[in-house]
Amino acid sequence: ISVLTYGVALGTAQVLRLRSYRPLVLPAALLMATMSRLAFGSVMERFEFDLIAYPVYSPIFYLGIPLLNLLVATLRRLPKKGR
């Protein structure tokens, strides 16, 4: 969780061209904590989501995005013609 909070704060600071990411850490953590509590109304809703919806969309994140990253990295390292 701390790595995600750091990533959100650092990425936001870079996008906003701030000198330091540190002022954004606490607001990012509070926002993440609030959103995690609002995602599901109860524990049973979370269990139902894990059983029904998660197996359907998780391969996109576990296979699709890494394979896309590998493809882009491979294409970027191809030798350029004419050089």
Short mmCIF file of N, CA and C in Angstrom, two decimals:
data_model
loop_
_atom_site.label_atom_id
_atom_site.label_comp_id
_atom_site.label_asym_id
_atom_site.label_seq_id
_atom_site.Cartn_x
_atom_site.Cartn_y
_atom_site.Cartn_z
N ILE A 1 0.83 -1.19 0.00
CA ILE A 1 0.00 0.00 0.00
C ILE A 1 0.87 1.25 0.00
N SER A 2 1.97 1.22 0.74
CA SER A 2 2.82 2.40 0.79
C SER A 2 3.47 2.69 -0.55
N VAL A 3 3.78 1.65 -1.32
CA VAL A 3 4.37 1.86 -2.65
C VAL A 3 3.35 2.52 -3.57
N LEU A 4 2.09 2.10 -3.47
CA LEU A 4 1.05 2.72 -4.28
C LEU A 4 0.84 4.19 -3.90
N THR A 5 0.85 4.46 -2.61
CA THR A 5 0.69 5.85 -2.15
C THR A 5 1.85 6.70 -2.65
N TYR A 6 3.05 6.17 -2.55
CA TYR A 6 4.24 6.88 -3.05
C TYR A 6 4.11 7.13 -4.55
N GLY A 7 3.68 6.12 -5.30
CA GLY A 7 3.53 6.26 -6.74
C GLY A 7 2.51 7.32 -7.13
N VAL A 8 1.39 7.32 -6.42
CA VAL A 8 0.35 8.32 -6.70
C VAL A 8 0.87 9.73 -6.39
N ALA A 9 1.51 9.88 -5.25
CA ALA A 9 2.02 11.20 -4.87
C ALA A 9 3.12 11.67 -5.81
N LEU A 10 4.05 10.78 -6.14
CA LEU A 10 5.15 11.15 -7.03
C LEU A 10 4.65 11.46 -8.44
N GLY A 11 3.76 10.62 -8.95
CA GLY A 11 3.23 10.85 -10.29
C GLY A 11 2.44 12.15 -10.38
N THR A 12 1.64 12.42 -9.38
CA THR A 12 0.87 13.67 -9.35
C THR A 12 1.80 14.87 -9.27
N ALA A 13 2.84 14.77 -8.45
CA ALA A 13 3.81 15.88 -8.33
C ALA A 13 4.52 16.12 -9.66
N GLN A 14 4.86 15.05 -10.37
CA GLN A 14 5.53 15.22 -11.66
C GLN A 14 4.60 15.83 -12.70
N VAL A 15 3.35 15.41 -12.71
CA VAL A 15 2.38 15.96 -13.67
C VAL A 15 2.14 17.44 -13.39
N LEU A 16 2.06 17.79 -12.11
CA LEU A 16 1.82 19.18 -11.73
C LEU A 16 3.11 20.01 -11.66
N ARG A 17 4.25 19.37 -11.95
CA ARG A 17 5.57 20.01 -11.94
C ARG A 17 5.89 20.66 -10.59
N LEU A 18 5.61 19.90 -9.52
CA LEU A 18 5.95 20.37 -8.18
C LEU A 18 7.38 19.98 -7.85
N ARG A 19 8.04 20.73 -6.97
CA ARG A 19 9.41 20.41 -6.58
C ARG A 19 9.50 19.20 -5.69
N SER A 20 8.46 18.95 -4.86
CA SER A 20 8.50 17.84 -3.92
C SER A 20 7.16 17.11 -3.94
N TYR A 21 7.24 15.82 -3.75
CA TYR A 21 6.02 15.00 -3.71
C TYR A 21 5.46 14.92 -2.30
N ARG A 22 6.23 15.28 -1.31
CA ARG A 22 5.86 15.07 0.09
C ARG A 22 4.56 15.73 0.52
N PRO A 23 4.23 16.94 0.07
CA PRO A 23 2.94 17.52 0.49
C PRO A 23 1.73 16.75 -0.03
N LEU A 24 1.92 15.88 -1.02
CA LEU A 24 0.81 15.14 -1.60
C LEU A 24 0.61 13.76 -0.98
N VAL A 25 1.52 13.32 -0.14
CA VAL A 25 1.44 11.96 0.41
C VAL A 25 0.22 11.80 1.31
N LEU A 26 0.01 12.69 2.26
CA LEU A 26 -1.12 12.58 3.17
C LEU A 26 -2.47 12.70 2.44
N PRO A 27 -2.67 13.69 1.56
CA PRO A 27 -3.94 13.73 0.83
C PRO A 27 -4.17 12.48 -0.03
N ALA A 28 -3.11 11.95 -0.63
CA ALA A 28 -3.26 10.74 -1.44
C ALA A 28 -3.65 9.56 -0.57
N ALA A 29 -3.04 9.43 0.59
CA ALA A 29 -3.37 8.32 1.50
C ALA A 29 -4.80 8.44 2.00
N LEU A 30 -5.23 9.64 2.35
CA LEU A 30 -6.61 9.83 2.82
C LEU A 30 -7.61 9.54 1.70
N LEU A 31 -7.30 9.97 0.50
CA LEU A 31 -8.19 9.71 -0.63
C LEU A 31 -8.27 8.21 -0.92
N MET A 32 -7.14 7.52 -0.87
CA MET A 32 -7.13 6.08 -1.12
C MET A 32 -7.90 5.33 -0.04
N ALA A 33 -7.75 5.73 1.21
CA ALA A 33 -8.45 5.07 2.30
C ALA A 33 -9.96 5.29 2.19
N THR A 34 -10.35 6.50 1.85
CA THR A 34 -11.77 6.81 1.70
C THR A 34 -12.38 6.02 0.55
N MET A 35 -11.69 5.98 -0.56
CA MET A 35 -12.22 5.26 -1.73
C MET A 35 -12.27 3.76 -1.49
N SER A 36 -11.35 3.23 -0.71
CA SER A 36 -11.39 1.79 -0.43
C SER A 36 -12.59 1.44 0.44
N ARG A 37 -12.99 2.33 1.30
CA ARG A 37 -14.17 2.08 2.14
C ARG A 37 -15.47 2.22 1.34
N LEU A 38 -15.46 3.04 0.31
CA LEU A 38 -16.66 3.28 -0.49
C LEU A 38 -16.85 2.27 -1.62
N ALA A 39 -15.84 1.48 -1.91
CA ALA A 39 -15.90 0.58 -3.06
C ALA A 39 -16.99 -0.48 -2.90
N PHE A 40 -17.14 -1.03 -1.70
CA PHE A 40 -18.13 -2.07 -1.45
C PHE A 40 -18.93 -1.72 -0.21
N GLY A 41 -20.22 -2.04 -0.27
CA GLY A 41 -21.10 -1.73 0.86
C GLY A 41 -20.90 -2.65 2.05
N SER A 42 -20.44 -3.87 1.78
CA SER A 42 -20.24 -4.83 2.86
C SER A 42 -19.18 -5.85 2.44
N VAL A 43 -18.77 -6.65 3.40
CA VAL A 43 -17.79 -7.69 3.12
C VAL A 43 -18.37 -8.72 2.16
N MET A 44 -19.65 -9.00 2.28
CA MET A 44 -20.29 -9.98 1.41
C MET A 44 -20.29 -9.51 -0.04
N GLU A 45 -20.46 -8.22 -0.27
CA GLU A 45 -20.38 -7.69 -1.63
C GLU A 45 -18.99 -7.91 -2.21
N ARG A 46 -17.99 -7.72 -1.38
CA ARG A 46 -16.61 -7.95 -1.82
C ARG A 46 -16.40 -9.41 -2.17
N PHE A 47 -16.88 -10.34 -1.35
CA PHE A 47 -16.74 -11.76 -1.64
C PHE A 47 -17.46 -12.12 -2.94
N GLU A 48 -18.65 -11.57 -3.15
CA GLU A 48 -19.40 -11.83 -4.37
C GLU A 48 -18.64 -11.31 -5.59
N PHE A 49 -18.07 -10.13 -5.46
CA PHE A 49 -17.26 -9.57 -6.54
C PHE A 49 -16.08 -10.47 -6.85
N ASP A 50 -15.41 -10.95 -5.80
CA ASP A 50 -14.25 -11.82 -5.99
C ASP A 50 -14.61 -13.11 -6.70
N LEU A 51 -15.78 -13.64 -6.46
CA LEU A 51 -16.19 -14.90 -7.07
C LEU A 51 -16.73 -14.73 -8.49
N ILE A 52 -17.42 -13.63 -8.76
CA ILE A 52 -18.11 -13.48 -10.05
C ILE A 52 -17.34 -12.60 -11.03
N ALA A 53 -17.03 -11.40 -10.65
CA ALA A 53 -16.47 -10.43 -11.59
C ALA A 53 -14.95 -10.52 -11.72
N TYR A 54 -14.26 -10.78 -10.65
CA TYR A 54 -12.80 -10.75 -10.67
C TYR A 54 -12.18 -11.72 -11.68
N PRO A 55 -12.65 -12.96 -11.76
CA PRO A 55 -12.06 -13.87 -12.76
C PRO A 55 -12.26 -13.41 -14.21
N VAL A 56 -13.26 -12.58 -14.43
CA VAL A 56 -13.54 -12.12 -15.79
C VAL A 56 -12.57 -11.03 -16.21
N TYR A 57 -12.31 -10.06 -15.36
CA TYR A 57 -11.48 -8.94 -15.78
C TYR A 57 -10.03 -9.02 -15.32
N SER A 58 -9.68 -9.88 -14.40
CA SER A 58 -8.30 -9.93 -13.92
C SER A 58 -7.28 -10.34 -14.98
N PRO A 59 -7.60 -11.21 -15.95
CA PRO A 59 -6.59 -11.52 -16.97
C PRO A 59 -6.12 -10.31 -17.76
N ILE A 60 -6.96 -9.30 -17.87
CA ILE A 60 -6.54 -8.08 -18.56
C ILE A 60 -5.36 -7.45 -17.84
N PHE A 61 -5.41 -7.43 -16.52
CA PHE A 61 -4.35 -6.81 -15.75
C PHE A 61 -3.15 -7.72 -15.57
N TYR A 62 -3.36 -9.02 -15.47
CA TYR A 62 -2.27 -9.95 -15.23
C TYR A 62 -1.58 -10.41 -16.51
N LEU A 63 -2.28 -10.40 -17.61
CA LEU A 63 -1.70 -10.85 -18.87
C LEU A 63 -1.66 -9.76 -19.93
N GLY A 64 -2.78 -9.08 -20.11
CA GLY A 64 -2.90 -8.11 -21.20
C GLY A 64 -1.94 -6.94 -21.11
N ILE A 65 -1.92 -6.27 -19.99
CA ILE A 65 -1.07 -5.09 -19.84
C ILE A 65 0.41 -5.46 -19.87
N PRO A 66 0.87 -6.50 -19.16
CA PRO A 66 2.29 -6.87 -19.28
C PRO A 66 2.69 -7.28 -20.70
N LEU A 67 1.83 -7.99 -21.40
CA LEU A 67 2.15 -8.36 -22.78
C LEU A 67 2.21 -7.14 -23.69
N LEU A 68 1.32 -6.18 -23.46
CA LEU A 68 1.36 -4.94 -24.22
C LEU A 68 2.66 -4.17 -23.94
N ASN A 69 3.06 -4.13 -22.68
CA ASN A 69 4.33 -3.48 -22.33
C ASN A 69 5.51 -4.18 -23.00
N LEU A 70 5.50 -5.50 -23.02
CA LEU A 70 6.57 -6.25 -23.67
C LEU A 70 6.61 -5.96 -25.17
N LEU A 71 5.45 -5.91 -25.80
CA LEU A 71 5.38 -5.61 -27.22
C LEU A 71 5.94 -4.22 -27.53
N VAL A 72 5.54 -3.24 -26.74
CA VAL A 72 6.03 -1.86 -26.94
C VAL A 72 7.53 -1.80 -26.72
N ALA A 73 8.04 -2.45 -25.67
CA ALA A 73 9.48 -2.44 -25.41
C ALA A 73 10.24 -3.11 -26.54
N THR A 74 9.70 -4.20 -27.08
CA THR A 74 10.35 -4.90 -28.19
C THR A 74 10.36 -4.03 -29.44
N LEU A 75 9.27 -3.38 -29.73
CA LEU A 75 9.20 -2.52 -30.91
C LEU A 75 10.11 -1.31 -30.80
N ARG A 76 10.29 -0.80 -29.62
CA ARG A 76 11.14 0.38 -29.44
C ARG A 76 12.61 0.04 -29.61
N ARG A 77 12.99 -1.21 -29.41
CA ARG A 77 14.40 -1.62 -29.54
C ARG A 77 14.75 -2.12 -30.93
N LEU A 78 13.78 -2.14 -31.85
CA LEU A 78 14.09 -2.57 -33.21
C LEU A 78 15.05 -1.58 -33.85
N PRO A 79 15.99 -2.10 -34.65
CA PRO A 79 16.93 -1.15 -35.29
C PRO A 79 16.22 -0.26 -36.31
N LYS A 80 16.62 0.96 -36.34
CA LYS A 80 16.01 1.92 -37.24
C LYS A 80 16.69 1.80 -38.62
N LYS A 81 15.90 1.84 -39.68
CA LYS A 81 16.45 1.76 -41.03
C LYS A 81 17.06 3.10 -41.44
N GLY A 82 18.16 3.03 -42.16
CA GLY A 82 18.80 4.24 -42.65
C GLY A 82 19.80 4.87 -41.69
N ARG A 83 20.11 4.19 -40.61
CA ARG A 83 21.09 4.74 -39.66
C ARG A 83 22.30 3.87 -39.59
#
